[in-house]
Structures are given as C-alpha cells and as structure tokens.
Short mmCIF file of C-alpha atoms and ligand atoms in Angstrom, two decimals:
data_model
loop_
_atom_site.label_atom_id
_atom_site.label_comp_id
_atom_site.label_asym_id
_atom_site.label_seq_id
_atom_site.Cartn_x
_atom_site.Cartn_y
_atom_site.Cartn_z
CA MET B 13 -72.29 -52.49 -48.90
CA GLN B 14 -71.27 -52.77 -45.60
CA GLN B 15 -72.44 -50.64 -42.68
CA PRO B 16 -71.03 -48.54 -41.07
CA SER B 17 -70.42 -49.88 -37.66
CA ALA B 18 -68.28 -53.07 -39.85
CA THR B 19 -65.27 -54.59 -36.79
CA ARG B 20 -63.74 -55.82 -40.08
CA TYR B 21 -62.11 -54.92 -42.84
CA ASP B 22 -63.60 -56.21 -45.51
CA ALA B 23 -62.06 -59.79 -46.94
CA LEU B 24 -59.89 -58.74 -49.80
CA SER B 25 -59.00 -55.89 -47.89
CA GLN B 26 -57.13 -58.47 -45.76
CA ALA B 27 -56.26 -61.15 -48.67
CA PHE B 28 -53.68 -57.89 -49.87
CA HIS B 29 -52.44 -57.07 -46.74
CA TRP B 30 -51.67 -60.56 -45.75
CA ILE B 31 -50.17 -61.85 -48.99
CA THR B 32 -48.41 -59.02 -49.26
CA ALA B 33 -46.27 -58.79 -45.08
CA ILE B 34 -45.68 -62.81 -46.48
CA ALA B 35 -44.28 -61.75 -49.54
CA VAL B 36 -42.41 -58.07 -47.74
CA VAL B 37 -40.83 -60.83 -45.70
CA ILE B 38 -39.37 -63.59 -47.96
CA ALA B 39 -38.38 -60.93 -49.85
CA PHE B 40 -36.26 -59.21 -47.01
CA ILE B 41 -35.02 -62.55 -46.15
CA LEU B 42 -33.73 -62.71 -50.23
CA GLY B 43 -32.25 -59.75 -50.62
CA PRO B 44 -28.90 -59.73 -52.42
CA GLU B 45 -26.70 -59.39 -50.06
CA HIS B 46 -22.75 -57.70 -52.20
CA PHE B 47 -24.57 -57.65 -55.08
CA GLY B 48 -22.73 -55.16 -56.87
CA ARG B 49 -19.14 -56.86 -56.35
CA LEU B 50 -21.34 -60.00 -57.50
CA MET B 51 -22.65 -58.50 -60.74
CA HIS B 52 -18.62 -57.04 -61.03
CA ASP B 53 -17.55 -60.29 -60.92
CA GLY B 54 -19.92 -62.17 -64.18
CA LEU B 55 -23.16 -63.26 -61.94
CA ASP B 56 -25.38 -63.89 -64.04
CA PRO B 57 -28.65 -63.30 -61.62
CA ALA B 58 -30.61 -66.04 -63.40
CA THR B 59 -28.46 -68.61 -62.42
CA ARG B 60 -28.72 -67.21 -58.66
CA SER B 61 -33.09 -68.39 -56.98
CA ASP B 62 -32.09 -66.31 -54.17
CA ILE B 63 -32.86 -63.63 -56.87
CA VAL B 64 -34.91 -64.04 -58.51
CA TRP B 65 -37.19 -65.04 -56.31
CA HIS B 66 -36.41 -62.55 -54.42
CA GLU B 67 -37.21 -59.70 -57.43
CA SER B 68 -40.09 -61.75 -58.45
CA LEU B 69 -41.47 -61.29 -55.56
CA GLY B 70 -40.85 -57.47 -55.18
CA LEU B 71 -42.63 -57.14 -57.71
CA LEU B 72 -45.59 -59.07 -56.95
CA VAL B 73 -45.61 -56.42 -53.91
CA MET B 74 -45.74 -53.27 -56.97
CA VAL B 75 -48.69 -55.40 -58.42
CA LEU B 76 -51.03 -56.22 -55.15
CA THR B 77 -50.21 -52.94 -54.12
CA VAL B 78 -51.10 -50.63 -56.64
CA ALA B 79 -54.43 -53.05 -57.28
CA ARG B 80 -54.73 -52.34 -53.11
CA LEU B 81 -54.84 -48.68 -53.57
CA LEU B 82 -57.33 -48.92 -56.08
CA TRP B 83 -59.68 -51.13 -53.66
CA VAL B 84 -58.57 -48.95 -51.06
CA ALA B 85 -60.23 -45.84 -53.22
CA VAL B 86 -64.16 -47.08 -53.22
CA ARG B 87 -63.68 -50.55 -50.84
CA PRO B 88 -66.58 -50.27 -48.47
CA ALA B 89 -65.19 -48.19 -45.39
CA ALA B 90 -62.07 -49.69 -42.87
CA PRO B 91 -63.16 -49.73 -39.58
CA THR B 92 -62.21 -47.37 -36.95
CA PHE B 93 -61.54 -47.45 -33.16
CA ALA B 94 -62.53 -45.25 -30.46
CA MET B 95 -58.90 -44.36 -29.65
CA ALA B 96 -56.63 -41.75 -27.77
CA GLY B 97 -55.65 -38.88 -30.47
CA TRP B 98 -51.58 -39.26 -30.56
CA MET B 99 -52.46 -42.97 -31.51
CA GLN B 100 -55.22 -42.58 -34.22
CA LEU B 101 -52.38 -40.24 -35.66
CA THR B 102 -49.30 -42.25 -35.28
CA SER B 103 -50.97 -45.05 -36.59
CA LYS B 104 -51.88 -42.64 -39.44
CA VAL B 105 -48.50 -42.21 -40.30
CA VAL B 106 -47.12 -46.03 -39.72
CA HIS B 107 -49.36 -46.48 -42.23
CA GLY B 108 -48.97 -44.00 -44.49
CA ALA B 109 -44.91 -44.64 -44.07
CA LEU B 110 -45.93 -48.75 -45.34
CA TRP B 111 -47.60 -47.50 -48.34
CA VAL B 112 -44.50 -45.06 -49.37
CA LEU B 113 -42.62 -48.07 -48.82
CA LEU B 114 -43.61 -50.84 -50.52
CA LEU B 115 -44.60 -49.02 -53.51
CA ALA B 116 -40.71 -47.23 -52.90
CA LEU B 117 -38.85 -50.17 -52.93
CA PRO B 118 -40.12 -51.59 -56.17
CA ALA B 119 -39.01 -48.30 -57.85
CA THR B 120 -35.84 -48.00 -56.31
CA ALA B 121 -34.47 -51.27 -56.96
CA LEU B 122 -35.47 -51.18 -60.60
CA LEU B 123 -34.00 -47.41 -60.87
CA ALA B 124 -30.59 -49.55 -59.01
CA LEU B 125 -31.35 -52.12 -61.99
CA GLY B 126 -31.76 -50.07 -65.15
CA SER B 127 -28.71 -47.06 -63.86
CA GLU B 128 -26.46 -50.07 -63.51
CA GLY B 129 -27.56 -51.88 -66.05
CA HIS B 130 -27.91 -55.29 -64.64
CA PRO B 131 -30.70 -57.48 -66.10
CA LEU B 132 -33.79 -57.97 -63.94
CA THR B 133 -34.56 -61.72 -63.41
CA LEU B 134 -37.77 -63.32 -62.95
CA LEU B 135 -38.90 -66.79 -62.42
CA GLY B 136 -40.12 -68.45 -65.63
CA GLY B 137 -37.72 -67.43 -67.28
CA VAL B 138 -38.08 -63.72 -68.20
CA ARG B 139 -35.49 -60.69 -68.70
CA VAL B 140 -35.21 -57.29 -69.34
CA ASP B 141 -31.20 -56.22 -69.77
CA GLN B 142 -31.56 -53.09 -70.77
CA MET B 143 -33.76 -51.09 -69.15
CA PRO B 144 -33.05 -47.44 -71.57
CA LEU B 145 -35.25 -45.12 -69.81
CA ILE B 146 -33.85 -45.68 -66.74
CA ALA B 147 -30.70 -45.72 -68.15
CA ASN B 148 -30.59 -42.57 -69.94
CA SER B 149 -33.05 -40.28 -67.48
CA GLY B 150 -31.94 -37.66 -65.29
CA LEU B 151 -32.51 -39.91 -62.33
CA ALA B 152 -30.00 -42.77 -63.19
CA ASN B 153 -27.12 -40.45 -61.02
CA LEU B 154 -29.40 -39.01 -58.55
CA ALA B 155 -27.96 -41.61 -55.86
CA ASP B 156 -26.39 -44.58 -55.06
CA TRP B 157 -30.16 -46.46 -55.98
CA GLY B 158 -29.04 -50.08 -54.64
CA GLU B 159 -28.08 -48.85 -51.26
CA VAL B 160 -31.29 -46.83 -50.87
CA HIS B 161 -32.80 -49.30 -51.78
CA GLY B 162 -31.58 -51.61 -48.82
CA PHE B 163 -31.56 -49.02 -46.31
CA LEU B 164 -35.55 -48.82 -47.36
CA GLY B 165 -35.95 -53.67 -47.35
CA ASP B 166 -34.90 -52.82 -43.66
CA ALA B 167 -36.32 -49.50 -43.07
CA ILE B 168 -39.73 -51.09 -44.48
CA LEU B 169 -39.31 -54.37 -41.74
CA ALA B 170 -38.40 -52.56 -39.00
CA LEU B 171 -41.49 -50.51 -39.39
CA ALA B 172 -43.54 -53.70 -40.20
CA GLY B 173 -42.69 -54.49 -37.07
CA LEU B 174 -43.24 -51.87 -35.08
CA HIS B 175 -46.62 -52.01 -36.38
CA ALA B 176 -47.22 -56.03 -35.95
CA VAL B 177 -46.20 -55.03 -32.04
CA ALA B 178 -48.97 -52.59 -31.40
CA ALA B 179 -51.93 -54.74 -33.29
CA ILE B 180 -50.48 -57.23 -30.70
CA TYR B 181 -50.32 -54.66 -27.78
CA HIS B 182 -54.49 -53.78 -29.05
CA HIS B 183 -55.39 -57.12 -28.58
CA VAL B 184 -53.90 -58.38 -25.44
CA VAL B 185 -54.18 -55.43 -23.13
CA ARG B 186 -56.62 -53.13 -25.03
CA LYS B 187 -58.18 -55.99 -26.34
CA ASP B 188 -60.44 -53.32 -28.55
CA GLY B 189 -60.73 -55.60 -31.66
CA VAL B 190 -58.09 -54.36 -33.52
CA LEU B 191 -56.35 -56.54 -34.35
CA SER B 192 -59.43 -58.51 -35.16
CA SER B 193 -60.25 -56.55 -37.44
CA MET B 194 -57.59 -58.11 -40.55
CA LEU B 195 -58.27 -61.30 -39.94
CA PRO B 196 -61.11 -63.50 -40.90
CA ARG B 197 -63.94 -64.00 -38.85
CA ARG B 198 -63.98 -67.84 -36.96
CA GLY B 199 -66.68 -69.85 -37.37
C1 HEM W 443 -40.95 -56.49 -51.15
C2 HEM W 443 -39.65 -55.26 -52.18
C3 HEM W 443 -38.66 -56.02 -51.17
C4 HEM W 443 -38.05 -55.78 -50.73
C5 HEM W 443 -38.42 -55.84 -48.44
C6 HEM W 443 -36.92 -55.95 -50.53
C7 HEM W 443 -35.39 -55.59 -50.07
C8 HEM W 443 -33.68 -56.55 -49.85
C9 HEM W 443 -32.73 -55.63 -48.74
C10 HEM W 443 -33.23 -54.96 -47.69
C11 HEM W 443 -31.69 -55.74 -49.75
C12 HEM W 443 -30.50 -55.32 -49.45
C13 HEM W 443 -30.03 -57.30 -48.83
C14 HEM W 443 -28.55 -57.12 -48.14
O1 HEM W 443 -27.62 -56.05 -48.66
O2 HEM W 443 -27.70 -57.44 -47.74
C15 HEM W 443 -32.43 -55.41 -51.37
C16 HEM W 443 -31.41 -55.79 -51.95
C17 HEM W 443 -31.84 -55.61 -53.34
N1 HEM W 443 -32.94 -56.44 -54.22
FE1 HEM W 443 -34.52 -55.71 -53.54
N2 HEM W 443 -36.13 -55.92 -51.85
C18 HEM W 443 -37.66 -55.77 -52.70
C19 HEM W 443 -38.03 -55.52 -53.53
C20 HEM W 443 -37.37 -55.92 -54.87
C21 HEM W 443 -37.45 -55.85 -56.61
C22 HEM W 443 -38.96 -56.10 -56.68
C23 HEM W 443 -36.71 -55.35 -56.53
C24 HEM W 443 -36.15 -56.13 -58.52
C25 HEM W 443 -36.62 -54.78 -59.43
C26 HEM W 443 -35.08 -55.96 -55.70
C27 HEM W 443 -33.79 -55.51 -56.09
C28 HEM W 443 -33.12 -55.86 -55.47
C29 HEM W 443 -30.98 -55.70 -55.61
C30 HEM W 443 -31.25 -56.25 -57.78
C31 HEM W 443 -30.71 -55.82 -55.10
C32 HEM W 443 -28.79 -55.54 -54.11
C33 HEM W 443 -29.11 -54.27 -55.02
C34 HEM W 443 -27.26 -54.47 -53.83
O3 HEM W 443 -26.66 -53.92 -53.22
O4 HEM W 443 -26.99 -52.44 -55.35
N3 HEM W 443 -35.86 -56.09 -55.02
N4 HEM W 443 -33.44 -55.91 -51.27
C1 HEM W 444 -44.59 -56.43 -43.70
C2 HEM W 444 -45.76 -56.42 -43.79
C3 HEM W 444 -46.34 -55.92 -43.31
C4 HEM W 444 -47.19 -54.61 -44.05
C5 HEM W 444 -46.96 -53.92 -45.28
C6 HEM W 444 -48.47 -53.79 -43.31
C7 HEM W 444 -48.55 -53.07 -43.90
C8 HEM W 444 -50.18 -52.77 -43.44
C9 HEM W 444 -50.85 -51.21 -44.42
C10 HEM W 444 -50.55 -50.38 -45.34
C11 HEM W 444 -52.62 -51.68 -43.67
C12 HEM W 444 -53.49 -50.87 -43.47
C13 HEM W 444 -54.32 -51.51 -44.57
C14 HEM W 444 -55.91 -51.44 -45.08
O1 HEM W 444 -56.58 -50.01 -45.21
O2 HEM W 444 -56.34 -52.05 -45.79
C15 HEM W 444 -52.46 -52.66 -42.29
C16 HEM W 444 -53.06 -53.08 -41.08
C17 HEM W 444 -53.20 -53.63 -40.69
N1 HEM W 444 -52.12 -54.80 -40.33
FE1 HEM W 444 -50.32 -54.60 -40.82
N2 HEM W 444 -48.34 -54.73 -42.35
C18 HEM W 444 -47.51 -55.68 -42.09
C19 HEM W 444 -47.64 -56.73 -41.04
C20 HEM W 444 -48.69 -56.87 -40.21
C21 HEM W 444 -49.01 -57.84 -39.38
C22 HEM W 444 -47.30 -59.24 -38.76
C23 HEM W 444 -49.54 -58.24 -38.61
C24 HEM W 444 -50.57 -58.58 -37.30
C25 HEM W 444 -48.91 -59.07 -36.53
C26 HEM W 444 -50.01 -56.77 -38.86
C27 HEM W 444 -51.95 -55.64 -38.60
C28 HEM W 444 -52.76 -55.32 -38.91
C29 HEM W 444 -54.01 -55.26 -38.84
C30 HEM W 444 -54.52 -55.19 -36.96
C31 HEM W 444 -54.19 -53.72 -39.40
C32 HEM W 444 -55.50 -53.37 -39.37
C33 HEM W 444 -55.42 -52.38 -38.01
C34 HEM W 444 -54.87 -51.26 -38.11
O3 HEM W 444 -55.26 -50.02 -38.78
O4 HEM W 444 -53.33 -51.06 -37.44
N3 HEM W 444 -49.45 -56.35 -40.18
N4 HEM W 444 -50.89 -53.50 -42.58
#
C-alpha cells in the first residue's frame, strides 16, 4: 500500500486517466454530424469509419470508467494538496461532473440509438440492430436523446479544458505538484 504522504496517483489510475482522456478527445472530434438526416437518407452507419470509431471509442470510455470507479473504491489513497477551501471544493465539483459525464455520454448515446431504432455499429463488424429494452421503455420518449448526447459531448470537452487549464495553472503558477501527481515519475 502507498503511504499517506503519496504525491502521485498510482500507475493504474494514471493509465485510466490518460487513456480515457485521449479516447474522449478523439470520440469528440469524430462526433457524427447530422446523424438523424443520414439515417433518414438510408445510410448504413457501418459503412462510415468515423461513426464506427466514434461509437467504439465511446463504449471503451464506458468500460474504462466502470473499471476505474471499481479501482477508485479499493486503490491506495489519492494524493492531497494543501489549498484554499474554495479551490478544494471547485476541484471536487469538477471531478464529480467529469465522472457523471463519462457515464452519461455512453448512456445517452445508447438511449438515442435504441429509441430511434438505429443500429449500434462497432469495430470488428459488431452490430446491434435493435435495442428493444430501450425502445419499449418509458425513457425512449422522454427526450431527444441524440440532442442531449451532443450537448453533453460539448459539455465534457469544455469542462475537461477548464480542468486541464487548472492543472497547468497549478504547475506553472503555484508549482504545487498537482499536475505531476497524474504524470509518471521521471528517471
Ligand atoms: C466519450 C464519449 C463520447 C463523446 C465525447 C461523444 C461526443 C459526441 C458529440 C459531440 C456528438 C455531436 C456531434 C455533432 O452533432 O456535431 C455526438 C453524436 C453522436 N454520438 Fe457520441 N460521444 C461519445 C460516445 C458515444 C457512444 C458510446 C456512442 C454509441 C454507442 C455514440 C454515438 C453517437 C451518435 C449516434 C451521435 C449522433 C446523435 C444524433 O445526432 O442523433 N457516442 N457524440
Ligand atoms: C477528457 C479529458 C479529461 C477527463 C475526462 C479527465 C478526468 C479526470 C478525473 C475524473 C480525475 C480524477 C482522477 C482520479 O481520482 O483517479 C482527473 C484528475 C486529474 N486530471 Fe484529468 N481529465 C481529463 C484531461 C486532463 C488533462 C488534459 C490534464 C492536464 C493537462 C489533466 C490533469 C489532471 C490532473 C493533474 C489530475 C489529478 C489532480 C486533481 O486532483 O485534479 N486531465 N481527471
């Protein structure tokens, strides 16, 4: 077990963090525009590698986030840094919102596909044409889930940007080791 004085996240937490961050950014860049119209025009999403990669990376984020939350429950204590109460609180709120978005993004995507009857198309030719559990549930007509999903996609990128700027501020201005805590030890 790590000592209470740990200044870095454990290697597994770091790996989860950076793989997830890269997958989220690439998924965001590949976010399919005008998806509803394309489907209406009869496009098979399996023929569009951007859509297939978007959905595969998005589901990878979901699997990583669930595994990561299980790890957070049992891992060595995360490092803590002395800082003003408001800063501590802001960091907790931003982390909480990022965790929620990491789960809400794939959830709203599945709700969008399931309720509209569009197929889920993944790498390796995996496809799920119908999701009757979602289509027949009360959730299906509760919202335009595709729109909610796109909005949450923009939100996670904005929040992750703010979170990254804060990490860089800690490193450059406060020089307090917050950014290094998520980086592998050098040398
Ligand atoms: C990290 C996770 C994800 C992020 C950041 C993300 C981001 C986005 C963004 C920003 C859009 C809107 C694109 C635009 O209108 O320009 C979008 C659309 C879409 N995404 Fe994702 N997404 C993620 C996960 C997923 C997953 C797991 C799936 C499939 C299971 C998925 C399927 C879709 C679909 C079908 C649309 C089109 C929705 C519509 O317009 O009806 N996404 N995504
Ligand atoms: C989509 C991108 C990102 C997401 C979703 C994300 C999410 C998170 C989450 C959930 C945590 C808590 C980790 C834990 O308890 O194991 C965290 C910590 C951290 N992240 Fe990110 N992150 C992203 C990008 C970045 C970037 C680009 C940087 C640096 C430039 C960064 C720097 C850090 C640092 C230094 C910590 C640990 C310090 C702290 O408590 O804030 N993250 N991040």
